[in-house]
Each structure stands twice: as structure tokens, then as C-alpha cells.
PDB file of C-alpha atoms in Angstrom:
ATOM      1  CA  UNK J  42       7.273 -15.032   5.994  1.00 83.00           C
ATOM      2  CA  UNK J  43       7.833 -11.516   6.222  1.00 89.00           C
ATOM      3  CA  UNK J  44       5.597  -9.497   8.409  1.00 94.00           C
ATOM      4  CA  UNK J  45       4.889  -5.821   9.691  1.00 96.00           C
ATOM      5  CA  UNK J  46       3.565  -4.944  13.202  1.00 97.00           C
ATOM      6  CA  UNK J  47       2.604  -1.368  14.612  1.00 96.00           C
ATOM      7  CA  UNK J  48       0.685   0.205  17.478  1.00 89.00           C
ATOM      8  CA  UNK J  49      -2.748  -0.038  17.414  1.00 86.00           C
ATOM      9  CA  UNK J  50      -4.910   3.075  16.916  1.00 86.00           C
ATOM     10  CA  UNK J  51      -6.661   5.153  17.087  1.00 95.00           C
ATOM     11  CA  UNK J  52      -4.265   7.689  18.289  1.00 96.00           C
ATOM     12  CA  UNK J  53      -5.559  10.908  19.206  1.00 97.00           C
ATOM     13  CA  UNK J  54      -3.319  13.813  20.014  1.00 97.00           C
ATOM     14  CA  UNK J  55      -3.405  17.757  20.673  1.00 97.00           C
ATOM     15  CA  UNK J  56      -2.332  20.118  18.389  1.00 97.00           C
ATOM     16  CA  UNK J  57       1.582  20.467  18.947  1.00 97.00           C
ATOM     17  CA  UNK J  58       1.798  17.514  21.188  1.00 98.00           C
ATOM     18  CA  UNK J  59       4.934  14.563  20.539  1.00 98.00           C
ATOM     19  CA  UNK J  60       4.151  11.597  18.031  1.00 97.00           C
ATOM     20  CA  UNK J  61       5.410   8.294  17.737  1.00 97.00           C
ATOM     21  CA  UNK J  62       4.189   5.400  15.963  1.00 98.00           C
ATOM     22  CA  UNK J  63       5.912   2.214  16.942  1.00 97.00           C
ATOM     23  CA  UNK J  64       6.794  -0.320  14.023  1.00 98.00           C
ATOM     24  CA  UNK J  65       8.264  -3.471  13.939  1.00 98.00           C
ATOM     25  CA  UNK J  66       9.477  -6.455  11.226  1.00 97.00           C
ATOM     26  CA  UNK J  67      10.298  -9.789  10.403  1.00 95.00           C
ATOM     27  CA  UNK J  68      11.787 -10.398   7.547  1.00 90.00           C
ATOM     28  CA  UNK J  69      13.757 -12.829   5.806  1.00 82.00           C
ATOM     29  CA  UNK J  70      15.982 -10.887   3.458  1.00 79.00           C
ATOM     30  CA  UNK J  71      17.674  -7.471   4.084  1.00 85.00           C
ATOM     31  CA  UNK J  72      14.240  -5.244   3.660  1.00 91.00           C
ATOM     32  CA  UNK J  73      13.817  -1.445   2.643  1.00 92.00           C
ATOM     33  CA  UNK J  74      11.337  -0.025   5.014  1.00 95.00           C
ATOM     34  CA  UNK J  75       8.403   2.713   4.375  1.00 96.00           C
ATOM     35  CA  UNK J  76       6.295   4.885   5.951  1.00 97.00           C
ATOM     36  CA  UNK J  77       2.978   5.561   3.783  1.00 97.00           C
ATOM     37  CA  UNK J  78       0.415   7.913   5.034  1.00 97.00           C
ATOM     38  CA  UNK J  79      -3.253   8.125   3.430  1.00 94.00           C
ATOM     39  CA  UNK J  80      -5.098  11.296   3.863  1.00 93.00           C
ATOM     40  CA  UNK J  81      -8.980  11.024   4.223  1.00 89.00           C
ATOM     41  CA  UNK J  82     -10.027  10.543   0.481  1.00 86.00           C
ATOM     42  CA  UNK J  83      -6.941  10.449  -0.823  1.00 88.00           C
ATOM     43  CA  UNK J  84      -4.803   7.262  -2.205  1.00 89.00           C
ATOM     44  CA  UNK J  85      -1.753   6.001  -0.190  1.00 93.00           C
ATOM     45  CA  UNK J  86       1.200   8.769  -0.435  1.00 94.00           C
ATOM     46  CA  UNK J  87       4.906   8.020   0.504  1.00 95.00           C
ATOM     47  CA  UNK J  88       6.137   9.577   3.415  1.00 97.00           C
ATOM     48  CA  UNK J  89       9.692   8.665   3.673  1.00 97.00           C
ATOM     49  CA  UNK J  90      11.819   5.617   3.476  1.00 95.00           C
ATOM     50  CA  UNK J  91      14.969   3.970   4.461  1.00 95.00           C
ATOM     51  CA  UNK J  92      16.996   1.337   2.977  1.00 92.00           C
ATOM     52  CA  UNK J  93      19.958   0.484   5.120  1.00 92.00           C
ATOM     53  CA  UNK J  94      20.555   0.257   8.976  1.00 93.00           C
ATOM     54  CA  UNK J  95      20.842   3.241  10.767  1.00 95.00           C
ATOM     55  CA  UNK J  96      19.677   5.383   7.642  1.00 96.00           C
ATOM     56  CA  UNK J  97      17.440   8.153   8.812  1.00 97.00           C
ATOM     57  CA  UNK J  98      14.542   8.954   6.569  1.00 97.00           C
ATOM     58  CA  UNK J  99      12.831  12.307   6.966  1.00 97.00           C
ATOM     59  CA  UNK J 100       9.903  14.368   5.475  1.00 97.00           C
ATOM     60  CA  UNK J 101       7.406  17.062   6.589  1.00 96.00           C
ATOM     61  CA  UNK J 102       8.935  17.173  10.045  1.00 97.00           C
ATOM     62  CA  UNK J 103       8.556  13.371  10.443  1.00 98.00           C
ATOM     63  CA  UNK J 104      11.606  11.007  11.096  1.00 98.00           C
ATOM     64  CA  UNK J 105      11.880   7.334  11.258  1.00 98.00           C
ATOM     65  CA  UNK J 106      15.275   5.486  12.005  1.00 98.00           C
ATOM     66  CA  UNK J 107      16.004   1.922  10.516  1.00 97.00           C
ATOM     67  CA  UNK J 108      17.069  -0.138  13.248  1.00 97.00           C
ATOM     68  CA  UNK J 109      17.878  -3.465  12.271  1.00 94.00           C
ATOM     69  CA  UNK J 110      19.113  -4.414  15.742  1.00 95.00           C
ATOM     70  CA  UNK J 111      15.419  -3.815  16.945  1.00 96.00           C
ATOM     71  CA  UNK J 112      14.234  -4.743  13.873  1.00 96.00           C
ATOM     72  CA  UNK J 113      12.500  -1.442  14.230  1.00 97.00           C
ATOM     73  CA  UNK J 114      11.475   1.752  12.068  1.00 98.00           C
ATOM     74  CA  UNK J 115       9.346   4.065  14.468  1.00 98.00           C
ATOM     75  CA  UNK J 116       7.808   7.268  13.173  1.00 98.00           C
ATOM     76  CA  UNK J 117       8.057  10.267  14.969  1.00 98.00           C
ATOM     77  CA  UNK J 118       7.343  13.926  14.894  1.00 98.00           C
ATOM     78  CA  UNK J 119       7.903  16.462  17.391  1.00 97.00           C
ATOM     79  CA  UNK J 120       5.158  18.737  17.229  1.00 96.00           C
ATOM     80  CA  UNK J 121       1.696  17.775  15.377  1.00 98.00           C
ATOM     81  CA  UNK J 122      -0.565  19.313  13.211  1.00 97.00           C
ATOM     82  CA  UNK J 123      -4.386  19.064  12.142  1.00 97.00           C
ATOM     83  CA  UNK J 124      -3.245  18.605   9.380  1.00 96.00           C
ATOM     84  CA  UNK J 125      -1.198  15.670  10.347  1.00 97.00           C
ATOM     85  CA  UNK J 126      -4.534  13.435  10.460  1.00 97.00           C
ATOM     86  CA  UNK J 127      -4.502  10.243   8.756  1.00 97.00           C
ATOM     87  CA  UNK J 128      -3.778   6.579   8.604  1.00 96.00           C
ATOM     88  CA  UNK J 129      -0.412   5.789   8.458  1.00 98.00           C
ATOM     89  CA  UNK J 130       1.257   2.750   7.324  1.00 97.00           C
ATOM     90  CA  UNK J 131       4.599   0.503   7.889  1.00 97.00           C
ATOM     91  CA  UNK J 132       6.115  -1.069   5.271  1.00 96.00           C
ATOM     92  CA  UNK J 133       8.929  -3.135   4.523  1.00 94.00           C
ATOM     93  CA  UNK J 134       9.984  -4.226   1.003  1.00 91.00           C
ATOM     94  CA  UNK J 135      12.485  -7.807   0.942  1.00 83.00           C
ATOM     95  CA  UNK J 136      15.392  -7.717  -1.144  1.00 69.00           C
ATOM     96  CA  UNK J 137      15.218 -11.937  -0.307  1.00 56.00           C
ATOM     97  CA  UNK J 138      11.451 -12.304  -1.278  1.00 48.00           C
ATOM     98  CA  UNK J 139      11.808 -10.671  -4.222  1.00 54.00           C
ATOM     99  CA  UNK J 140      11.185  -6.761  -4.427  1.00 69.00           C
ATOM    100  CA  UNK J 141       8.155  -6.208  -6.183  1.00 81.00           C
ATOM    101  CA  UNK J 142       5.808  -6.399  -3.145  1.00 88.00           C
ATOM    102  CA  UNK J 143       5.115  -4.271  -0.553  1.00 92.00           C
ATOM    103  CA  UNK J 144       4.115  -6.147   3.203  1.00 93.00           C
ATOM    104  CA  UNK J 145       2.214  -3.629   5.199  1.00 96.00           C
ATOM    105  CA  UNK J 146       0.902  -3.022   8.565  1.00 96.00           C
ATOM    106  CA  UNK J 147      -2.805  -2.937   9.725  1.00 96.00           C
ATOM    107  CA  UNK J 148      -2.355   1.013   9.421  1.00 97.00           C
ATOM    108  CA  UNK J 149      -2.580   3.288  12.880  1.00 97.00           C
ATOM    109  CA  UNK J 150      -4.991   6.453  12.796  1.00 96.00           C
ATOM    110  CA  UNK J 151      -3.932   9.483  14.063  1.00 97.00           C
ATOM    111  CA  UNK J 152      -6.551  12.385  14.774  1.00 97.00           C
ATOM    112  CA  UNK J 153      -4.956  15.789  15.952  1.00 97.00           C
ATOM    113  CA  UNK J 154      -7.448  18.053  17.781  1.00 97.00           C
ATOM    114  CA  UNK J 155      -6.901  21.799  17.904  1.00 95.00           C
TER     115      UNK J 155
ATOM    116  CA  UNK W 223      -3.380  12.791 -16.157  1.00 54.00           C
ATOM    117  CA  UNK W 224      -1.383  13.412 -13.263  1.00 79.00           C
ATOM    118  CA  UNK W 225      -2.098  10.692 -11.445  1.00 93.00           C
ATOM    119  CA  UNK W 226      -3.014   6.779 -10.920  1.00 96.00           C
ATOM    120  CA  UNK W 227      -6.625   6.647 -11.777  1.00 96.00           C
ATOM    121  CA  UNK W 228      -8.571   3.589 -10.871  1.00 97.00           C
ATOM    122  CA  UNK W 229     -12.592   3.338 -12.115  1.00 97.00           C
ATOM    123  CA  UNK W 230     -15.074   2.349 -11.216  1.00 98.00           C
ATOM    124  CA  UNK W 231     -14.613   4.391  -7.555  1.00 96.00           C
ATOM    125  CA  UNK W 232     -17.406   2.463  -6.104  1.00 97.00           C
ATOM    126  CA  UNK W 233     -18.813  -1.138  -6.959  1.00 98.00           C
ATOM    127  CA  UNK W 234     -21.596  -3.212  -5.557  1.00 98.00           C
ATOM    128  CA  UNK W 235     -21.713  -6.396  -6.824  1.00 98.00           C
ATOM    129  CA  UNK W 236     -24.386  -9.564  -6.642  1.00 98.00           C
ATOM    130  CA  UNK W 237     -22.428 -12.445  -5.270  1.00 98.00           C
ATOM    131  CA  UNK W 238     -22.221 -14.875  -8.215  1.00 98.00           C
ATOM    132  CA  UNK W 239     -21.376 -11.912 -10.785  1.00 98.00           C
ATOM    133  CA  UNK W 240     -17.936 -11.314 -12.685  1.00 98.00           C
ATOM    134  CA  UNK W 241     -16.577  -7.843 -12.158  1.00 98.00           C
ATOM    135  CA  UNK W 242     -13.731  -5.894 -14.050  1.00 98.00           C
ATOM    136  CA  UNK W 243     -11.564  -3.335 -12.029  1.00 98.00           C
ATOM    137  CA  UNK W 244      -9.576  -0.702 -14.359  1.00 98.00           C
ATOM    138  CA  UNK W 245      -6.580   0.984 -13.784  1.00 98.00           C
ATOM    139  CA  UNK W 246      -4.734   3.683 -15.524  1.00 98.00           C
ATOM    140  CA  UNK W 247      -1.478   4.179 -14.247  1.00 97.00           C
ATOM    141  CA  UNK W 248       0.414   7.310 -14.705  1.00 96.00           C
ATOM    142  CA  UNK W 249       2.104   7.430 -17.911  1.00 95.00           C
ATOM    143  CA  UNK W 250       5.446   5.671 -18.770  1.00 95.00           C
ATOM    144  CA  UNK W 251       5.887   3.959 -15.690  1.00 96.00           C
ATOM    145  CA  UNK W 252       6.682   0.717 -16.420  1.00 95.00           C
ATOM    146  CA  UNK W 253       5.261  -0.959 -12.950  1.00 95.00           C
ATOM    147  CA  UNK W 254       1.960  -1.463 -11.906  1.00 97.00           C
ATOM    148  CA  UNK W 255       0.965  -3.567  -8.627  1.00 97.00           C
ATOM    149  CA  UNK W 256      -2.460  -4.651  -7.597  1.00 98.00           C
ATOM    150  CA  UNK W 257      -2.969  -4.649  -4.021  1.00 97.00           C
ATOM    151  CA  UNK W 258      -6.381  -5.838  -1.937  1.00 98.00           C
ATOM    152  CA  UNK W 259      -7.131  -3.700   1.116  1.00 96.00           C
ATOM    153  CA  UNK W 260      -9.883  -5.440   3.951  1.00 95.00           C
ATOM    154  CA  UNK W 261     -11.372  -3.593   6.024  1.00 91.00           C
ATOM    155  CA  UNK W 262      -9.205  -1.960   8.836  1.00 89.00           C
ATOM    156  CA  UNK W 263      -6.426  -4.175   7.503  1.00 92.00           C
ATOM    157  CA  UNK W 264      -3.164  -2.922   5.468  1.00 94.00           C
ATOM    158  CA  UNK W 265      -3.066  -3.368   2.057  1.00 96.00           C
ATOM    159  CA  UNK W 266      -2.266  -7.327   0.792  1.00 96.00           C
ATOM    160  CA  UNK W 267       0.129  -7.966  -2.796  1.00 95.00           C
ATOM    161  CA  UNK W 268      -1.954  -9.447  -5.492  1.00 97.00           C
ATOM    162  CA  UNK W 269       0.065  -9.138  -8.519  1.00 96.00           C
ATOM    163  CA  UNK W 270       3.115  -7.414 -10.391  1.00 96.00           C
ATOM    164  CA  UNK W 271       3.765  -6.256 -13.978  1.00 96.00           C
ATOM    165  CA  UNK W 272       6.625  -4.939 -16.025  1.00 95.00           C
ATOM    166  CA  UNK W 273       5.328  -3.714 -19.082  1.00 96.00           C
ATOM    167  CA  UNK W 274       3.152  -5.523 -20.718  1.00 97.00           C
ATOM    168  CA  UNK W 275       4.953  -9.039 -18.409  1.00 96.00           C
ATOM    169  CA  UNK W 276       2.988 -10.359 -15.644  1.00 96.00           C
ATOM    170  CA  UNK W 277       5.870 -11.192 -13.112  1.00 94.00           C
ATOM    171  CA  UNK W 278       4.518 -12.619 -10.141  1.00 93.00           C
ATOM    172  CA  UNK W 279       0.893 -13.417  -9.368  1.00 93.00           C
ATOM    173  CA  UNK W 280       2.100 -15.121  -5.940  1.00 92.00           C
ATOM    174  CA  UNK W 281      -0.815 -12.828  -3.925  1.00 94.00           C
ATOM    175  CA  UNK W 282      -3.983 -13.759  -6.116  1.00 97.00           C
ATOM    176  CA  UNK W 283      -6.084 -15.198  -3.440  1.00 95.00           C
ATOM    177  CA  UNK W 284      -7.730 -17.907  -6.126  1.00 95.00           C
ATOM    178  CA  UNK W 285      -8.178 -19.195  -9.707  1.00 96.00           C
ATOM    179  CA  UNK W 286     -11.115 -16.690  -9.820  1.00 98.00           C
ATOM    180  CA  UNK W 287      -8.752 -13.463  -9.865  1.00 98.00           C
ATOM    181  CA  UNK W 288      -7.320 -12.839 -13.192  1.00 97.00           C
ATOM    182  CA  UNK W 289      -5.357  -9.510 -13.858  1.00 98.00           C
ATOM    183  CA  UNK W 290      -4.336  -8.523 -17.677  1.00 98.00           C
ATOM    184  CA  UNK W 291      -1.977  -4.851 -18.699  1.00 98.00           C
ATOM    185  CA  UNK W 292      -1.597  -6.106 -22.420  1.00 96.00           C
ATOM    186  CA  UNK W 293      -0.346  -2.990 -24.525  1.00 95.00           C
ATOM    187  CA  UNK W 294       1.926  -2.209 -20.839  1.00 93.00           C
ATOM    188  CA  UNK W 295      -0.651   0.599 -19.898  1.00 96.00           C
ATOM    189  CA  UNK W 296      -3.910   0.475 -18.455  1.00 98.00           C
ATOM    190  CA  UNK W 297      -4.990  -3.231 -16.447  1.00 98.00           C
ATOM    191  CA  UNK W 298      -7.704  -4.814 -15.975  1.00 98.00           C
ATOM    192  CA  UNK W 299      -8.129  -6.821 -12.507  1.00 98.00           C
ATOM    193  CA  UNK W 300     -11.254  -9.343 -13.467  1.00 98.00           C
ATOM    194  CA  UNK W 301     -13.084 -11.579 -10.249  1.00 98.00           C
ATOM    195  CA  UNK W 302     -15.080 -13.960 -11.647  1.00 98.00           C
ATOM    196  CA  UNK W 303     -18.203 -15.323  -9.224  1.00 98.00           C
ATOM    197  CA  UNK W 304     -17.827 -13.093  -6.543  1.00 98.00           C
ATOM    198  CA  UNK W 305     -17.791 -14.139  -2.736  1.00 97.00           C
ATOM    199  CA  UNK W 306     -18.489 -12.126   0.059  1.00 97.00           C
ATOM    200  CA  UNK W 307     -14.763 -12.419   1.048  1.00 96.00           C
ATOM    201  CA  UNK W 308     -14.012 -10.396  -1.720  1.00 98.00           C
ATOM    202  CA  UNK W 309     -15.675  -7.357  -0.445  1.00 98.00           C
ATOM    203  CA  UNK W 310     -12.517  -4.852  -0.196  1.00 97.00           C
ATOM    204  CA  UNK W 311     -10.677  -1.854  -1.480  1.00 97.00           C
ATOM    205  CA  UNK W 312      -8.665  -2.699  -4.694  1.00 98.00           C
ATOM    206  CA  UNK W 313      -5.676  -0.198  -5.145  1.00 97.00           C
ATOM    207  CA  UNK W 314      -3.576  -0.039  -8.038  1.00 97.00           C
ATOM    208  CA  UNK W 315       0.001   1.799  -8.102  1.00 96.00           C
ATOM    209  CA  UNK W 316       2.336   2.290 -10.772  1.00 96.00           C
ATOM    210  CA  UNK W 317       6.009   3.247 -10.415  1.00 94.00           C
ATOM    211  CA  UNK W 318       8.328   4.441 -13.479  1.00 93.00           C
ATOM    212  CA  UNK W 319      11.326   1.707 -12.461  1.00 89.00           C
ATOM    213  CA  UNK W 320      11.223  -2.058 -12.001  1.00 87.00           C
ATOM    214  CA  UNK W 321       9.819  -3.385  -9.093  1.00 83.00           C
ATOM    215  CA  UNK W 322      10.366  -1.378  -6.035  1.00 80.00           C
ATOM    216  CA  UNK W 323      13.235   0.530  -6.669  1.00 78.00           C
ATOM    217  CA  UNK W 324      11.592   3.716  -7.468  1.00 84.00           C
ATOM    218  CA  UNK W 325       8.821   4.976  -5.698  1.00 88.00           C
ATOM    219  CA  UNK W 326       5.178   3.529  -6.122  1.00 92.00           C
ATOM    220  CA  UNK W 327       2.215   5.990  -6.670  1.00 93.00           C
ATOM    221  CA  UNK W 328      -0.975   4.860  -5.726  1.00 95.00           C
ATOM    222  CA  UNK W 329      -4.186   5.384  -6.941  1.00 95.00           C
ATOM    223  CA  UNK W 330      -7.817   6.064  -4.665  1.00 94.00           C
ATOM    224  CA  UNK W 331      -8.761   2.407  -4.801  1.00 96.00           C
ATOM    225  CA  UNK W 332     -12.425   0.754  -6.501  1.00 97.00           C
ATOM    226  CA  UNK W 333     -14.276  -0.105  -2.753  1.00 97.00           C
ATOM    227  CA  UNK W 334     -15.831  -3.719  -4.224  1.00 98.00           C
ATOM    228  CA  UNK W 335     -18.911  -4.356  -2.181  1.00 98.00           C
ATOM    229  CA  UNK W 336     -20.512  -8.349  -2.409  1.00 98.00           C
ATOM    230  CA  UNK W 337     -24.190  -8.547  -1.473  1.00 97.00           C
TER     231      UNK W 337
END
């Protein structure tokens, strides 16, 4: 079945410093992959998206590039903010399963400290 | 209202007892997806509507999760006899296409404590 695997957290990072959170997928279709970020007390946001190799989503400063000979979608943003702190979340959506589900990661938190 | 609003926020339940999870998902989208969130885990698929249609129920752990949107707007997710495994967040998300091809918008979650 289709799955979703990313680095472990917590992350902690200093203000300004280099992010990346690695992501990778199985999958048995030809997925559309997600980055969702939740905010402390807040409800799971989209971030940004991709739906085709080599696509590039981007939003808020953060990229993530659909690589579907890596089977990979890493997010990454080159200079953090506190206000950058939450758990964020890999996606993938399969055209082949169907597309009304989402299969997520196990989420990776990020803390930023001034 | 602006958003995906899920009540009640917070629910403690007796193991044994029936609870009822509402959702009110933002108005005119025509999707609405239950999802079950463990503990330090990503959210799991339980269920998908169109309208008022009840898709796919593929992710309903057992025969004691029943989920209902029958006028296509607000829905209900009932568990009946509650274990302790189903101690988790329950988020809701609506989306104004069919199934994922427009973004989903997802509401705070009810946090379902069984004691």
C-alpha cells in the first residue's frame, strides 16, 4: 500500500539557520504530493503541493521538489523563522488508490530559537 | 463561518459509551473527509463524502464507527462502545471540489479521550 516516510523530529534550529525536512513515498499509482504544516492550536494548513515530476512547489519561502526518481519531495527553506515553528507533514495523494484520501507522515516538529 | 468547525473541542468519554463528533464544514464545499490522528502519529483516512454520498468508508477502523452528512452539510462521526484505542484527535476537512482535486481545509480536530 501506499506509504509516507520523513525524518524524525524534533528538529530544533536557530533563527536564520538552513531547513530541510527529508520525505519519502511508496506508492502504487502516480501520487500528488503535499506539504501540510499545523501551527500550535491551529488545524492542519496547506503549505504547498506538487503534482507531477520535477514540479517545484513553493510558498512562504519554502520549496519542495517532486522527485519521482527518488521517490522524494523534501522541504526546504533557506533561512528560518520563529515563526516557522510547527509540525509539518508529508503527504501524498494516489491517482491509482483512488483520490479521495490523503496518506500522511508521522509529522516532524520544528522549533526555531531566536 | 470562515472556517471548518468541529465541536465538541474536547471529549472524555467512559469506555463503553457512544459518542457523536460534529462537523461543520465551510459552506458549499461539496467534500468532507474524516481523518483519525494518534498520538504523535499523522493523520489516518476514515471516510469520504460528496454531498450528501458516502463514497468510501475503506478507513473506518470497525463496525462501531458510523459517519452520516445527510442534507450534504454538517456530519456526524458516531463511535459506539468506546475502546481505549479510540482515544485520538478526530479532524474533519472539507474541500469545495470532488475528492482531492481542490484543496482540503481542515478543521482544529475533537481530542476523544477513553477512560
Amino acid at each position: 500500500g501506499d506509504s509516507v516516510t520523513q525524518m524524525e523530529g524534533p528538529v530544533t534550529l536557530s533563527e536564520e539557520a538552513f531547513l530541510t525536512i527529508n520525505c519519502t513515498y511508496t506508492a502504487t499509482g502516480y501520487p500528488s504530493l503535499f506539504w501540510y504544516v499545523q501551527y500550535p492550536g491551529e488545524g492542519l494548513q496547506l503549505l504547498l503541493k506538487a503534482t507531477k515530476a520535477d514540479d517545484k512547489g513553493s510558498n512562504k519561502g519554502f520549496e519542495a521538489t517532486y522527485r519521482k526518481e527518488t521517490t522524494s519531495f523534501h522541504l526546504e527553506k533557506g533561512s528560518v523563522q520563529v515563526s516557522d515553528s510547527a509540525v509539518y507533514f508529508c503527504a501524498l495523494s494516489d491517482s491509482g488508490a483512488g483520490s479521495y484520501q490523503l496518506t500522511f507522515g508521522k509529522g516532524t516538529k520544528l522549533s526555531v530559537i531566536p | 463561518g470562515a472556517g471548518v468547525s468541529q465541536s465538541p473541542r474536547y471529549k472524555v468519554a467512559k469506555r463503553g459509551q457512544d459518542v457523536a463528533l460534529r462537523c461543520d464544514p465551510i459552506s458549499g464545499h461539496v467534500s468532507l473527509f474524516w481523518y483519525q490522528q494518534a498520538l504523535g502519529q499523522g493523520p489516518e483516512f476514515l471516510t469520504y463524502f460528496q454531498n450528501e454520498a458516502q463514497l468510501d468508508k475503506s478507513g473506518l477502523p470497525s463496525d462501531r464507527f458510523f459517519a452520516e452528512r445527510p442534507e450534504g452539510s454538517v456530519s456526524t462521526l458516531k463511535i459506539q462502545r468506546t475502546q481505549q484505542e479510540d482515544s485520538a484527535v478526530y479532524l474533519c476537512a472539507s474541500s469545495l471540489g470532488y475528492g482531492m482535486n481542490t484543496e482540503a481545509f481542515f478543521g482544529q480536530g475533537t481530542r476523544l479521550t477513553v477512560v
